[in-house]
PDB file of C-alpha atoms in Angstrom:
ATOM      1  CA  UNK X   1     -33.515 109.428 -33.413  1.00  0.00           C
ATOM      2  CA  UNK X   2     -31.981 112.404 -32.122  1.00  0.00           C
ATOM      3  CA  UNK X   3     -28.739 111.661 -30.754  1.00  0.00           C
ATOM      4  CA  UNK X   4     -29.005 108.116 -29.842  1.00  0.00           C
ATOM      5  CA  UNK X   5     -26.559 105.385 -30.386  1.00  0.00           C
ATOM      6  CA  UNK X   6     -29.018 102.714 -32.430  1.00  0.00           C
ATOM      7  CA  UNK X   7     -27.830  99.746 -29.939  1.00  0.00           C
ATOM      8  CA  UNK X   8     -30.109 100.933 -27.172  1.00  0.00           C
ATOM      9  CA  UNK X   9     -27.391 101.288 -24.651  1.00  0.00           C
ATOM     10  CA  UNK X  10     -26.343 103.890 -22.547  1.00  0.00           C
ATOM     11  CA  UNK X  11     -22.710 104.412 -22.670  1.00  0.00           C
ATOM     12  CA  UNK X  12     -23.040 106.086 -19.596  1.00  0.00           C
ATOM     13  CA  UNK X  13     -23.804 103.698 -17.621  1.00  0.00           C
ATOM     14  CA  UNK X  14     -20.907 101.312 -16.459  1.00  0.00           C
ATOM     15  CA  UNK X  15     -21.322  97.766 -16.110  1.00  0.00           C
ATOM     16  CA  UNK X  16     -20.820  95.884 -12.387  1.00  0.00           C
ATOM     17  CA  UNK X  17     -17.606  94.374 -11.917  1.00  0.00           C
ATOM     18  CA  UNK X  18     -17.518  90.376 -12.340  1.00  0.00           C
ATOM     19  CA  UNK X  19     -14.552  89.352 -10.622  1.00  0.00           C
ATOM     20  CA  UNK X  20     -12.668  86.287 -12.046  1.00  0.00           C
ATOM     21  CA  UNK X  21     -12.391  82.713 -10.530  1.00  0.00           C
ATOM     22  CA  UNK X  22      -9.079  83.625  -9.334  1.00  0.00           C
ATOM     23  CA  UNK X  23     -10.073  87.353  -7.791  1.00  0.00           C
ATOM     24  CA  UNK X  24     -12.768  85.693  -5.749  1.00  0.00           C
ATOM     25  CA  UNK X  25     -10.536  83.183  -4.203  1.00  0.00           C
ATOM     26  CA  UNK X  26      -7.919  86.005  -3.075  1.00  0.00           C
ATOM     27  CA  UNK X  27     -10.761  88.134  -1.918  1.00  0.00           C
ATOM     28  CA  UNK X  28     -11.716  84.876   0.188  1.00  0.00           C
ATOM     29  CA  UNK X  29      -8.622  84.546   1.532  1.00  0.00           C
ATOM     30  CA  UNK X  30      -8.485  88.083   2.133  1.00  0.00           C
ATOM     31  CA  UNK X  31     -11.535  88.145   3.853  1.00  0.00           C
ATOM     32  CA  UNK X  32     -10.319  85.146   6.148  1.00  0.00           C
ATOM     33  CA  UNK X  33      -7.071  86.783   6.788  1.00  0.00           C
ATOM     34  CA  UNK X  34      -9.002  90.100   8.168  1.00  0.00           C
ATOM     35  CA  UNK X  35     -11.347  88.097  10.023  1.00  0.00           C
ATOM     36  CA  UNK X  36      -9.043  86.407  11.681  1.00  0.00           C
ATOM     37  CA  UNK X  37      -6.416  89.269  12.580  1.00  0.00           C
ATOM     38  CA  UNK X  38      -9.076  91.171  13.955  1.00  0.00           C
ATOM     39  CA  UNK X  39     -10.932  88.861  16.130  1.00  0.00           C
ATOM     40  CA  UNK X  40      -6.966  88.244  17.344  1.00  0.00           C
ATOM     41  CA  UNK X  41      -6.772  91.918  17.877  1.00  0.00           C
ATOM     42  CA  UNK X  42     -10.054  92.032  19.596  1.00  0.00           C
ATOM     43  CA  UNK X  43      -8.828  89.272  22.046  1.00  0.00           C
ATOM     44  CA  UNK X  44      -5.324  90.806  22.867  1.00  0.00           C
ATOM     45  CA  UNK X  45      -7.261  93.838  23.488  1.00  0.00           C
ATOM     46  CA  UNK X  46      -9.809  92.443  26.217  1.00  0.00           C
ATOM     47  CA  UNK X  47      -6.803  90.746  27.871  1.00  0.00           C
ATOM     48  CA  UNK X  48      -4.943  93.575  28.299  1.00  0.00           C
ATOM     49  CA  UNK X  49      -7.589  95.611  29.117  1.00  0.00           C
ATOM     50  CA  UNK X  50      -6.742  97.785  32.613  1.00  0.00           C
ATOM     51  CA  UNK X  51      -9.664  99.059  33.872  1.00  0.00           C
ATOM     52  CA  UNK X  52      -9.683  99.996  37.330  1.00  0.00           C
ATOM     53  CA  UNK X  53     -13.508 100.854  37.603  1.00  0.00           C
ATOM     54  CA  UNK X  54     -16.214 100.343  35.841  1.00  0.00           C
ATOM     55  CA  UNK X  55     -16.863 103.905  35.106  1.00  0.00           C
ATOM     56  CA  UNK X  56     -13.237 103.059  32.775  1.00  0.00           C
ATOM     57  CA  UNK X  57     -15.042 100.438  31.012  1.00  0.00           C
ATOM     58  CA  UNK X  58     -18.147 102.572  30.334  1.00  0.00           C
ATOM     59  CA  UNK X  59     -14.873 105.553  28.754  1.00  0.00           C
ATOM     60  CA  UNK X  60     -14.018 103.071  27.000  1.00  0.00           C
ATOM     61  CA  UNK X  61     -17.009 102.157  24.267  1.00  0.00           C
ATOM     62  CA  UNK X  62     -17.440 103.876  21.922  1.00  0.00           C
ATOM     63  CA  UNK X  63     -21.743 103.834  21.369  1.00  0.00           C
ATOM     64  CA  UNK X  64     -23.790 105.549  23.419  1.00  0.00           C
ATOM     65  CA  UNK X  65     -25.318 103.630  26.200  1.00  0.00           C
ATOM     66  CA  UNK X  66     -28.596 105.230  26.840  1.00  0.00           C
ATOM     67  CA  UNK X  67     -29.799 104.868  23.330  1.00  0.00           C
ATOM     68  CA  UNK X  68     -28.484 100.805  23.863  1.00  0.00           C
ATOM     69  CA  UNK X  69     -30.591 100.409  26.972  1.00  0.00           C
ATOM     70  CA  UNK X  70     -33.717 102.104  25.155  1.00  0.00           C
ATOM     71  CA  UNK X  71     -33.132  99.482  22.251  1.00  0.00           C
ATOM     72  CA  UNK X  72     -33.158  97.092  24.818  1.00  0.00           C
ATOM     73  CA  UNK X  73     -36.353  98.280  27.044  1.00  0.00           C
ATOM     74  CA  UNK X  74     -38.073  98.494  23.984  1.00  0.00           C
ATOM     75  CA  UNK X  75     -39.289  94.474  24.875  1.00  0.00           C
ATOM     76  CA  UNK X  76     -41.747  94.553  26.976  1.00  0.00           C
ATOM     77  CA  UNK X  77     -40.353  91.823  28.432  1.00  0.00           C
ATOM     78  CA  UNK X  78     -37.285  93.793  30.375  1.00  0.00           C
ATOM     79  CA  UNK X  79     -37.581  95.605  33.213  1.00  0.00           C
ATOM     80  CA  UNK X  80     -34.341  96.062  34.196  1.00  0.00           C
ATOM     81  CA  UNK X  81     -30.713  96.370  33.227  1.00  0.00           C
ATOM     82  CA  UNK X  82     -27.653  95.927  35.205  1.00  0.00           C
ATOM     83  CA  UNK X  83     -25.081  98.760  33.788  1.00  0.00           C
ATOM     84  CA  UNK X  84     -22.435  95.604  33.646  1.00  0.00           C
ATOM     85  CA  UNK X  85     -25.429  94.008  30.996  1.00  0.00           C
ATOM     86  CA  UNK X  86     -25.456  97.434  29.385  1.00  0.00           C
ATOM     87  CA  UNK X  87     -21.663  97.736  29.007  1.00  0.00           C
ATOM     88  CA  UNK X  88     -21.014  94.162  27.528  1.00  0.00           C
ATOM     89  CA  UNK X  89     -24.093  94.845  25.335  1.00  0.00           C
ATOM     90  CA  UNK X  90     -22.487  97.713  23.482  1.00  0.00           C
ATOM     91  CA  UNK X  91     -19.795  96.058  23.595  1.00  0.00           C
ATOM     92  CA  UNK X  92     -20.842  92.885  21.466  1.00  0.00           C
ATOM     93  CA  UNK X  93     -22.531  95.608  19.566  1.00  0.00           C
ATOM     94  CA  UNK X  94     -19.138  97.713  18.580  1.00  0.00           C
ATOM     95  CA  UNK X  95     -17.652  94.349  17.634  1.00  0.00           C
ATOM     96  CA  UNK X  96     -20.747  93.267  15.582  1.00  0.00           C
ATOM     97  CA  UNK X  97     -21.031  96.676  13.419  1.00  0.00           C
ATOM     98  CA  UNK X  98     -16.773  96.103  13.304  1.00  0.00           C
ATOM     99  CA  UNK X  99     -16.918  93.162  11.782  1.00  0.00           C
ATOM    100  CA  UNK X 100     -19.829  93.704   9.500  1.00  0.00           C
ATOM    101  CA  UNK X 101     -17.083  96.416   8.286  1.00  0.00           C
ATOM    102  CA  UNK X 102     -14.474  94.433   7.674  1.00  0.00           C
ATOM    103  CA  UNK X 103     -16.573  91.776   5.953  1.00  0.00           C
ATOM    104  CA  UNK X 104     -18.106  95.024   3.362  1.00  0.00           C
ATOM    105  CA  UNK X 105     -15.066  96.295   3.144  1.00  0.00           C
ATOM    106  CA  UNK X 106     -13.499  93.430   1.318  1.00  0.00           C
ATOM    107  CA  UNK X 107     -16.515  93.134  -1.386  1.00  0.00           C
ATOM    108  CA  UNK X 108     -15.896  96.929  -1.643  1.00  0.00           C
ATOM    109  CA  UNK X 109     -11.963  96.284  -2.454  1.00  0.00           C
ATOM    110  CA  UNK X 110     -13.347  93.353  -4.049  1.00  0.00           C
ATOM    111  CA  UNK X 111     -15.174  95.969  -6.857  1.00  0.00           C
ATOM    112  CA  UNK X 112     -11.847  98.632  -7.062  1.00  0.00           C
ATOM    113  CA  UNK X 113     -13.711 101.551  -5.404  1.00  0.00           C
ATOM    114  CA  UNK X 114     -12.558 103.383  -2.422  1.00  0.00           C
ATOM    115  CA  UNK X 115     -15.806 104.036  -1.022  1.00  0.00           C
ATOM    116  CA  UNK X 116     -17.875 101.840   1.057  1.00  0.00           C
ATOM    117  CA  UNK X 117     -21.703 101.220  -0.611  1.00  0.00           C
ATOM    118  CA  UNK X 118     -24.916  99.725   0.511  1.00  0.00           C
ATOM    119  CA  UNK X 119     -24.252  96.770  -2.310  1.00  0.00           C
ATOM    120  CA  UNK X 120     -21.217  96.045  -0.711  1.00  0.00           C
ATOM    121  CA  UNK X 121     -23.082  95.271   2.635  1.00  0.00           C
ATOM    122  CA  UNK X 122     -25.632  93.894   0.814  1.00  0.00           C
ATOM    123  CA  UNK X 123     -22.894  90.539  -0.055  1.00  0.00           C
ATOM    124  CA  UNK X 124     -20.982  90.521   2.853  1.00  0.00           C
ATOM    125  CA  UNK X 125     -24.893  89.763   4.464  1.00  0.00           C
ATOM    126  CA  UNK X 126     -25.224  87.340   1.584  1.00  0.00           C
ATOM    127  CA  UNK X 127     -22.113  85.649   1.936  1.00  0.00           C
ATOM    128  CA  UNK X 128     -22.126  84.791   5.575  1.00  0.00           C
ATOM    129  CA  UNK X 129     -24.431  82.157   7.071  1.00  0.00           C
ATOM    130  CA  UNK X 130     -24.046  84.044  10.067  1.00  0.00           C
ATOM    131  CA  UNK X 131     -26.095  87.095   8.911  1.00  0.00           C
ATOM    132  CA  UNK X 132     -28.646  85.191   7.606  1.00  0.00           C
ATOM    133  CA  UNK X 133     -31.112  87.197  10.055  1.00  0.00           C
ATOM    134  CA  UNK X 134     -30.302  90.389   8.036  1.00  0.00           C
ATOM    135  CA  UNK X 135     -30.907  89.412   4.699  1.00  0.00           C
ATOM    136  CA  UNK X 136     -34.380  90.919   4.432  1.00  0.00           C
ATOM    137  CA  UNK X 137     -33.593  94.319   6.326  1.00  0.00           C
ATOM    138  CA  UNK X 138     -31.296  95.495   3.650  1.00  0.00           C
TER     139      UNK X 138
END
């Protein structure tokens, strides 16, 4: 055996993080809290929204709309889109990839690392009844 430990295991390699009973309900509560504050923060934000065009509202997201509107055209199905459609369609999508964030985030914090991971996505998709529909994509 050149150089190997007997035991078979690679010290190396570190072993996942089990959180305790305790951990998981803070990181629960955690989760809520964040939820919660940012769906608040999304609300105070679309009600004090000035926008005196729609051209403002179009400034104002973030994704790019011609690559939404191909995503959407890609069912045969639509012919056209109304650019209001469009805008409220990014839109929902900036708030869907937001709080897919959050949710990751927290199982990330959840673990003690900084970084965000695919595994980390991976629960938050898990854990949420909502997401059901992207279990098998990731």
């Amino acid at each position: 055996m050149s150089g190997a430990s007997g035991n078979g295991a690679n010290p190396a390699v570190q072993q996942p993080y089990i959180p305790t009973d305790a951990e998981q309900a803070e990181h629960l509560q955690n989760l809520i809290r964040k939820l919660k504050d940012f769906w608040v923060e999304q609300l105070a934000e679309m009600e004090t929204l000035s926008l005196a065009s729609e051209q403002d509202f179009k400034n104002y997201i973030d994704l790019p709309l011609a690559r939404i509107k191909r995503i959407m055209k890609s069912d045969e199905d639509v012919h056209m889109i109304s650019a209001e459609v469009l805008v409220l369609f990014a839109k929902a999508c900036e708030m869907f990839i937001l709080e897919l964030t959050i949710r990751s985030w927290c199982y990330s914090e959840r673990s003690k690392r900084r970084t965000l991971q695919r595994e980390d996505i991976q629960a938050a998709i898990a854990n949420a009844d909502i997401l059901d529909f992207l279990v098998n994509i990731v």
